[in-house]
Amino acid sequence: MMVELEGVGNAESANRPTLAPTLASACDAGIESRDFDFHESSQFVEYLNSLGPLSKSKTLLRWILLLSVGALTGCVGLCIDVMVDNFFWLRCVLTDSMVELNIFVQYLVYVGVCMALAAVAGFLVCFVEPLAAGSGIPEIKCYLNGVDLKNVCRLRTLIAKAVGVMFSVSAGLPCGKEGPMIHSGAVVGSTVATCANLSLLRSYRIELEVRDFVTSGAAAGVAAAFGAPVGGVLFAMEEGSSFWNPKIMLRTFVCASCAAFTISFLMAGLKDVHAWGLMGAHFSFGHFGFNTWRLWELPIFMLMGAMGGLGGAAFNASNTVLTRWRMRRIGSRGKRFAEVLLVTGVIASVNFAFPVLMDGCVPFADLSDEAKLFRQPGTQVINILFHEGEMREFYLFIFGSVYYVLACWTYGLRVPSGLFVPSLLVGASFGRIVGQWMHSSPLPPSSPGIYSLIGACACLSGMARITISLAVILIEATGDTAWSLPIIATVLTAKVVGDVFNYGLYDIHIHLKRIPLLDESAEPAFMHHTARDVMTREVTTLEPTMRVGTLLRHLGNNNHHAFPVLRSGKYVGTLKRSTVHQVLVSGREYGIFQPAVCRGAAVPFIEILRQYPSFPSFREVQEHLCDVHDHYVDLGPYINHGGYTVPDDAALVRVYMLFRGMGLRHLPVVSHEGQVSGMITRKDLILIEDAPDARCEQSAHDGAEGARWRGVAQSWPPLLAQSDDQVSHIA
């Protein structure tokens, strides 16, 4: 039934301002939410009881699956590393073979190889899977916080992302494999949890289980990329899931450790057949041979962090302008692909020209360390900056400045690309300049490589605003815990300074793509609102037992994904549309349609798991039920009786905390008398008015913090969503 509840008039609702106008239009553009709530229906409880002795096997199997996710993610990382090395060797051989010929021929070969490699990466993104573009970290962050982006965790996305990043990195673009590795690990986790169709494995298709596997896979991606399992766990905690507990932490750590072990074990054997089983000697960024620093250097490190925050804020602002321009001007797939080729051609020309200007037309092996910075893969360049001897400051400055501009131009290009390596390279080059300057002073400072490490931390933190996880990742990647205090002080300073001007680049791109992600904390103005201020007052409700024809009419009159269930006008629970559709399509087989009102049989929960994550469309439901419209169906076994509800006078902050922390998709508002007053979805929280009186009571800092996105959002034109296939509504 459709109930219209009393409330404020439409004129008042239409005139109220919104907190994020662009996100509001994103809701209408069609991005759905995910539901991570535990559904306490009698059907599901019966299913859990039916597992019986299998519950212990299920626990053991979960650990086996988590180890499989870690091992598979490690194998993906190994394949990317091996292919990047092979493509780099091929590029060097082809280019060096032309040294004796005209330099113009050598240039054409170098640029042609780079463009051919980038063309593969661009094709996979532009024509196979648009969500494979970029690092994938913003998309995984949204997924783990309850926003469902279509295809973000599909096998096709994994193939396009993993294969594409091999070619984009090999093409010499200023990008890294680390971000795509995190996305790839998350997809591996989702695939392992949902692909198996054995009866025991179907229990992992529940949204809660899939979310935990995706979290573990993302952490495994960090571990595979950097050899940093602890950093992977902290990254998943800091940038990923909004719901965390010791069990998830343990599972994530085991998965990440397995990924780090797998890639370390296999990489050692592939490099040297006699090194099989040699563990613990590999560090992603090399090991510093000393571990002391002086106390007077800490303010210098923090000053470098402040400069990294300023540089990161400028980078983010410039990339925001560029991304807005791309969204307005480069819309078609053909134009996006052409841009990939154009940008690659320019970057390849720059990478070819500078070494020639420095050292002349010589083979790669004869290039100086400064010239090799433009030609080698990013991870190898970082090792040069961290560990090689004296380098010419002028060339370091040229490299850092050029790479800064090119990285800003590349981020947002339609290829798989990460932010970690470009930002680390930029910061490491400028940090090494500071370190070499310090060595010319009368004071005895640490080595230039340490200043290069500090500069890398400052730059990445200034761009991405990652703190604790970044510090631990770099500590693990270098194998030196002695630098933990300088690194932590640096990244915290960079984040604080950068936050004064804008948000991190991942959050900026989430907003640019109009993805309705709820921030970590509610706006201060939310304390002045209650649930009744944001709830939808026209609610379609169902009854525990309904005539099939009436039920179909209710389902067809709206596109809601959940319905409150009333018995004698009192709230008793909620029903998900996906469950109702699946029950109606499978119901004939189980005899749930009865000619009279009675308690009939129920469709078992295992049948619903068999179809996850998809469910039948409304048209399919209609086709299956064309001859039973006069029959009755008992919906009681599928009602979630224990779901979260709030009274209509509950503070909006509490509502926000429930959505953000518990991963809710719908929240019924129930009066103290047990009547349904309304329904709240993620869309309603985004559309909440920013009350002028509440805004006046905020502190100056909070006012500036909240106004940043409001001012930018109001000035943004309509933007294109990243995926061409995003459909339906946020509710």
Coordinates of N, CA and C in Angstrom, one line a residue, residues 335-434:
K335 N 37.6 9.6 -28.7 CA 38.4 10.8 -28.3 C 39.2 10.4 -27.1
R336 N 38.7 9.6 -26.2 CA 39.5 9.2 -25.0 C 40.7 8.4 -25.5
F337 N 40.5 7.5 -26.4 CA 41.6 6.7 -26.9 C 42.6 7.5 -27.7
A338 N 42.1 8.5 -28.5 CA 43.1 9.4 -29.1 C 43.9 10.2 -28.2
E339 N 43.3 10.6 -27.0 CA 44.0 11.3 -26.0 C 45.1 10.5 -25.4
V340 N 44.8 9.2 -25.2 CA 45.9 8.3 -24.7 C 47.1 8.3 -25.6
L341 N 46.8 8.2 -26.9 CA 48.0 8.1 -27.9 C 48.7 9.5 -27.9
L342 N 47.9 10.6 -27.9 CA 48.6 11.9 -27.9 C 49.5 12.1 -26.7
V343 N 48.9 11.9 -25.5 CA 49.7 12.1 -24.3 C 50.9 11.2 -24.2
T344 N 50.7 9.9 -24.7 CA 51.9 9.0 -24.7 C 52.9 9.5 -25.6
G345 N 52.5 10.0 -26.8 CA 53.5 10.5 -27.8 C 54.3 11.6 -27.2
V346 N 53.6 12.6 -26.5 CA 54.4 13.7 -25.9 C 55.3 13.3 -24.8
I347 N 54.8 12.4 -23.9 CA 55.6 11.9 -22.8 C 56.8 11.1 -23.3
A348 N 56.6 10.3 -24.3 CA 57.7 9.5 -24.8 C 58.7 10.4 -25.5
S349 N 58.3 11.5 -26.1 CA 59.2 12.4 -26.7 C 60.1 13.1 -25.7
V350 N 59.4 13.5 -24.6 CA 60.1 14.1 -23.5 C 61.2 13.1 -22.9
N351 N 60.7 11.9 -22.6 CA 61.6 10.9 -22.1 C 62.8 10.5 -23.0
F352 N 62.6 10.7 -24.3 CA 63.7 10.4 -25.2 C 64.6 11.6 -25.3
A353 N 64.0 12.8 -25.3 CA 64.8 14.0 -25.6 C 65.8 14.3 -24.4
F354 N 65.3 14.3 -23.2 CA 66.2 14.7 -22.1 C 67.5 13.9 -22.0
P355 N 67.4 12.6 -22.0 CA 68.7 11.8 -22.0 C 69.6 12.1 -23.1
V356 N 69.0 12.4 -24.3 CA 69.9 12.8 -25.5 C 70.6 14.1 -25.2
L357 N 69.8 15.0 -24.6 CA 70.4 16.4 -24.4 C 71.5 16.3 -23.3
M358 N 71.3 15.3 -22.3 CA 72.3 15.2 -21.2 C 73.5 14.5 -21.7
D359 N 73.3 13.3 -22.3 CA 74.5 12.4 -22.6 C 74.7 12.1 -24.1
G360 N 73.8 12.6 -24.9 CA 74.0 12.3 -26.3 C 73.3 11.0 -26.7
C361 N 73.4 10.7 -28.0 CA 72.7 9.5 -28.5 C 73.6 8.2 -28.2
V362 N 73.4 7.6 -27.0 CA 74.2 6.5 -26.6 C 73.3 5.3 -26.2
P363 N 73.7 4.1 -26.1 CA 72.9 3.0 -25.6 C 72.5 3.3 -24.2
F364 N 71.4 2.6 -23.8 CA 70.8 2.8 -22.5 C 71.9 2.5 -21.4
A365 N 72.7 1.5 -21.5 CA 73.7 1.1 -20.5 C 74.7 2.2 -20.3
D366 N 74.9 3.0 -21.3 CA 75.9 4.1 -21.1 C 75.4 5.4 -20.6
L367 N 74.1 5.5 -20.4 CA 73.5 6.7 -19.8 C 73.9 6.9 -18.4
S368 N 74.0 8.2 -18.0 CA 74.3 8.5 -16.6 C 73.1 8.2 -15.7
D369 N 73.3 8.2 -14.4 CA 72.2 8.0 -13.5 C 71.0 9.0 -13.7
E370 N 71.4 10.3 -13.9 CA 70.4 11.3 -14.1 C 69.6 11.1 -15.4
A371 N 70.2 10.7 -16.4 CA 69.5 10.4 -17.7 C 68.6 9.2 -17.6
K372 N 69.1 8.2 -16.8 CA 68.3 6.9 -16.7 C 67.0 7.2 -16.0
L373 N 66.9 8.3 -15.2 CA 65.7 8.6 -14.5 C 64.5 8.7 -15.5
F374 N 64.7 9.2 -16.7 CA 63.7 9.4 -17.7 C 63.3 8.1 -18.4
R375 N 64.1 7.1 -18.3 CA 63.9 5.9 -19.2 C 63.5 4.7 -18.4
Q376 N 63.9 4.5 -17.1 CA 63.7 3.3 -16.4 C 62.3 3.3 -15.8
P377 N 61.8 2.0 -15.5 CA 60.5 1.9 -14.7 C 60.6 2.6 -13.4
G378 N 59.5 3.1 -12.9 CA 59.4 3.9 -11.7 C 60.1 3.3 -10.5
T379 N 59.8 2.0 -10.2 CA 60.4 1.4 -9.0 C 61.9 1.4 -9.0
Q380 N 62.5 1.1 -10.2 CA 64.0 1.2 -10.3 C 64.5 2.6 -10.2
V381 N 63.8 3.6 -10.6 CA 64.2 5.0 -10.5 C 64.2 5.3 -9.0
I382 N 63.2 4.9 -8.2 CA 63.2 5.2 -6.8 C 64.4 4.6 -6.1
N383 N 64.8 3.4 -6.5 CA 66.0 2.8 -5.9 C 67.2 3.6 -6.2
I384 N 67.3 4.1 -7.4 CA 68.4 5.0 -7.8 C 68.5 6.2 -6.9
L385 N 67.3 6.9 -6.7 CA 67.3 8.1 -5.9 C 67.5 7.8 -4.5
F386 N 67.2 6.6 -4.0 CA 67.4 6.3 -2.6 C 68.8 5.9 -2.3
H387 N 69.5 5.2 -3.2 CA 70.7 4.5 -2.9 C 71.9 4.9 -3.7
E388 N 71.8 5.5 -4.8 CA 73.0 5.8 -5.6 C 73.8 7.0 -5.0
G389 N 75.0 7.2 -5.6 CA 75.9 8.3 -5.1 C 75.4 9.7 -5.5
E390 N 76.4 10.5 -5.5 CA 76.1 12.0 -5.8 C 75.5 12.1 -7.2
M391 N 74.5 13.0 -7.3 CA 73.8 13.3 -8.6 C 73.8 14.8 -8.7
R392 N 73.7 15.2 -10.0 CA 73.7 16.6 -10.3 C 72.3 17.2 -9.9
E393 N 72.3 18.3 -9.1 CA 71.1 18.8 -8.6 C 70.2 19.5 -9.7
F394 N 70.9 20.1 -10.7 CA 70.1 20.7 -11.7 C 69.3 19.7 -12.5
Y395 N 69.9 18.6 -12.8 CA 69.2 17.5 -13.5 C 68.1 16.9 -12.7
L396 N 68.4 16.8 -11.4 CA 67.3 16.3 -10.5 C 66.1 17.3 -10.4
F397 N 66.4 18.5 -10.4 CA 65.3 19.5 -10.4 C 64.5 19.5 -11.7
I398 N 65.2 19.3 -12.8 CA 64.6 19.2 -14.1 C 63.7 18.0 -14.1
F399 N 64.2 16.8 -13.7 CA 63.4 15.6 -13.7 C 62.2 15.7 -12.8
G400 N 62.4 16.2 -11.6 CA 61.3 16.4 -10.6 C 60.2 17.3 -11.2
S401 N 60.6 18.4 -11.7 CA 59.6 19.4 -12.3 C 58.8 18.8 -13.4
V402 N 59.6 18.2 -14.4 CA 58.9 17.6 -15.6 C 58.0 16.5 -15.2
Y403 N 58.5 15.6 -14.3 CA 57.7 14.5 -13.9 C 56.4 14.9 -13.1
Y404 N 56.5 16.0 -12.4 CA 55.4 16.5 -11.7 C 54.3 17.0 -12.6
V405 N 54.7 17.7 -13.7 CA 53.7 18.1 -14.7 C 53.1 16.9 -15.5
L406 N 54.0 16.0 -15.9 CA 53.5 14.9 -16.7 C 52.6 14.0 -15.8
A407 N 52.9 13.8 -14.6 CA 52.1 13.0 -13.7 C 50.7 13.6 -13.5
C408 N 50.7 14.9 -13.4 CA 49.4 15.6 -13.3 C 48.6 15.4 -14.6
W409 N 49.2 15.5 -15.7 CA 48.6 15.3 -17.0 C 48.1 13.9 -17.2
T410 N 48.8 12.9 -16.6 CA 48.5 11.5 -16.9 C 47.4 11.0 -16.0
Y411 N 47.3 11.5 -14.7 CA 46.3 11.0 -13.8 C 44.9 11.4 -14.3
G412 N 44.1 10.5 -14.5 CA 42.8 10.7 -15.1 C 42.7 10.3 -16.6
L413 N 43.9 9.9 -17.2 CA 43.9 9.4 -18.5 C 43.3 8.0 -18.5
R414 N 42.7 7.7 -19.7 CA 41.9 6.4 -19.7 C 42.9 5.2 -19.9
V415 N 43.7 5.0 -18.9 CA 44.6 3.8 -18.8 C 44.7 3.4 -17.4
P416 N 44.9 2.2 -17.1 CA 45.2 1.8 -15.7 C 46.5 2.5 -15.2
S417 N 46.4 3.2 -14.1 CA 47.5 4.0 -13.6 C 47.4 4.3 -12.1
G418 N 48.5 4.2 -11.4 CA 48.5 4.5 -10.0 C 49.2 5.8 -9.7
L419 N 48.9 6.3 -8.5 CA 49.4 7.6 -8.0 C 50.7 7.4 -7.2
F420 N 50.9 6.2 -6.6 CA 51.9 6.0 -5.7 C 53.3 6.3 -6.3
V421 N 53.7 5.6 -7.3 CA 55.0 5.7 -7.9 C 55.3 7.1 -8.4
P422 N 54.4 7.8 -9.2 CA 54.7 9.1 -9.6 C 54.9 10.1 -8.5
S423 N 54.1 10.1 -7.5 CA 54.3 11.0 -6.3 C 55.5 10.7 -5.6
L424 N 55.9 9.4 -5.4 CA 57.1 9.0 -4.7 C 58.3 9.5 -5.5
L425 N 58.3 9.4 -6.8 CA 59.4 9.8 -7.6 C 59.6 11.3 -7.6
V426 N 58.5 12.1 -7.7 CA 58.6 13.5 -7.6 C 59.2 14.0 -6.2
G427 N 58.7 13.4 -5.2 CA 59.2 13.8 -3.8 C 60.6 13.3 -3.6
A428 N 60.9 12.1 -4.1 CA 62.3 11.6 -3.9 C 63.3 12.5 -4.6
S429 N 63.0 13.0 -5.8 CA 64.0 13.8 -6.6 C 64.2 15.1 -5.8
F430 N 63.2 15.8 -5.4 CA 63.4 17.0 -4.7 C 64.0 16.8 -3.3
G431 N 63.6 15.7 -2.7 CA 64.2 15.4 -1.4 C 65.7 15.1 -1.5
R432 N 66.1 14.5 -2.6 CA 67.5 14.2 -2.7 C 68.3 15.5 -2.9
I433 N 67.7 16.5 -3.6 CA 68.3 17.8 -3.8 C 68.6 18.4 -2.4
V434 N 67.6 18.3 -1.5 CA 67.7 18.9 -0.2 C 68.8 18.1 0.6

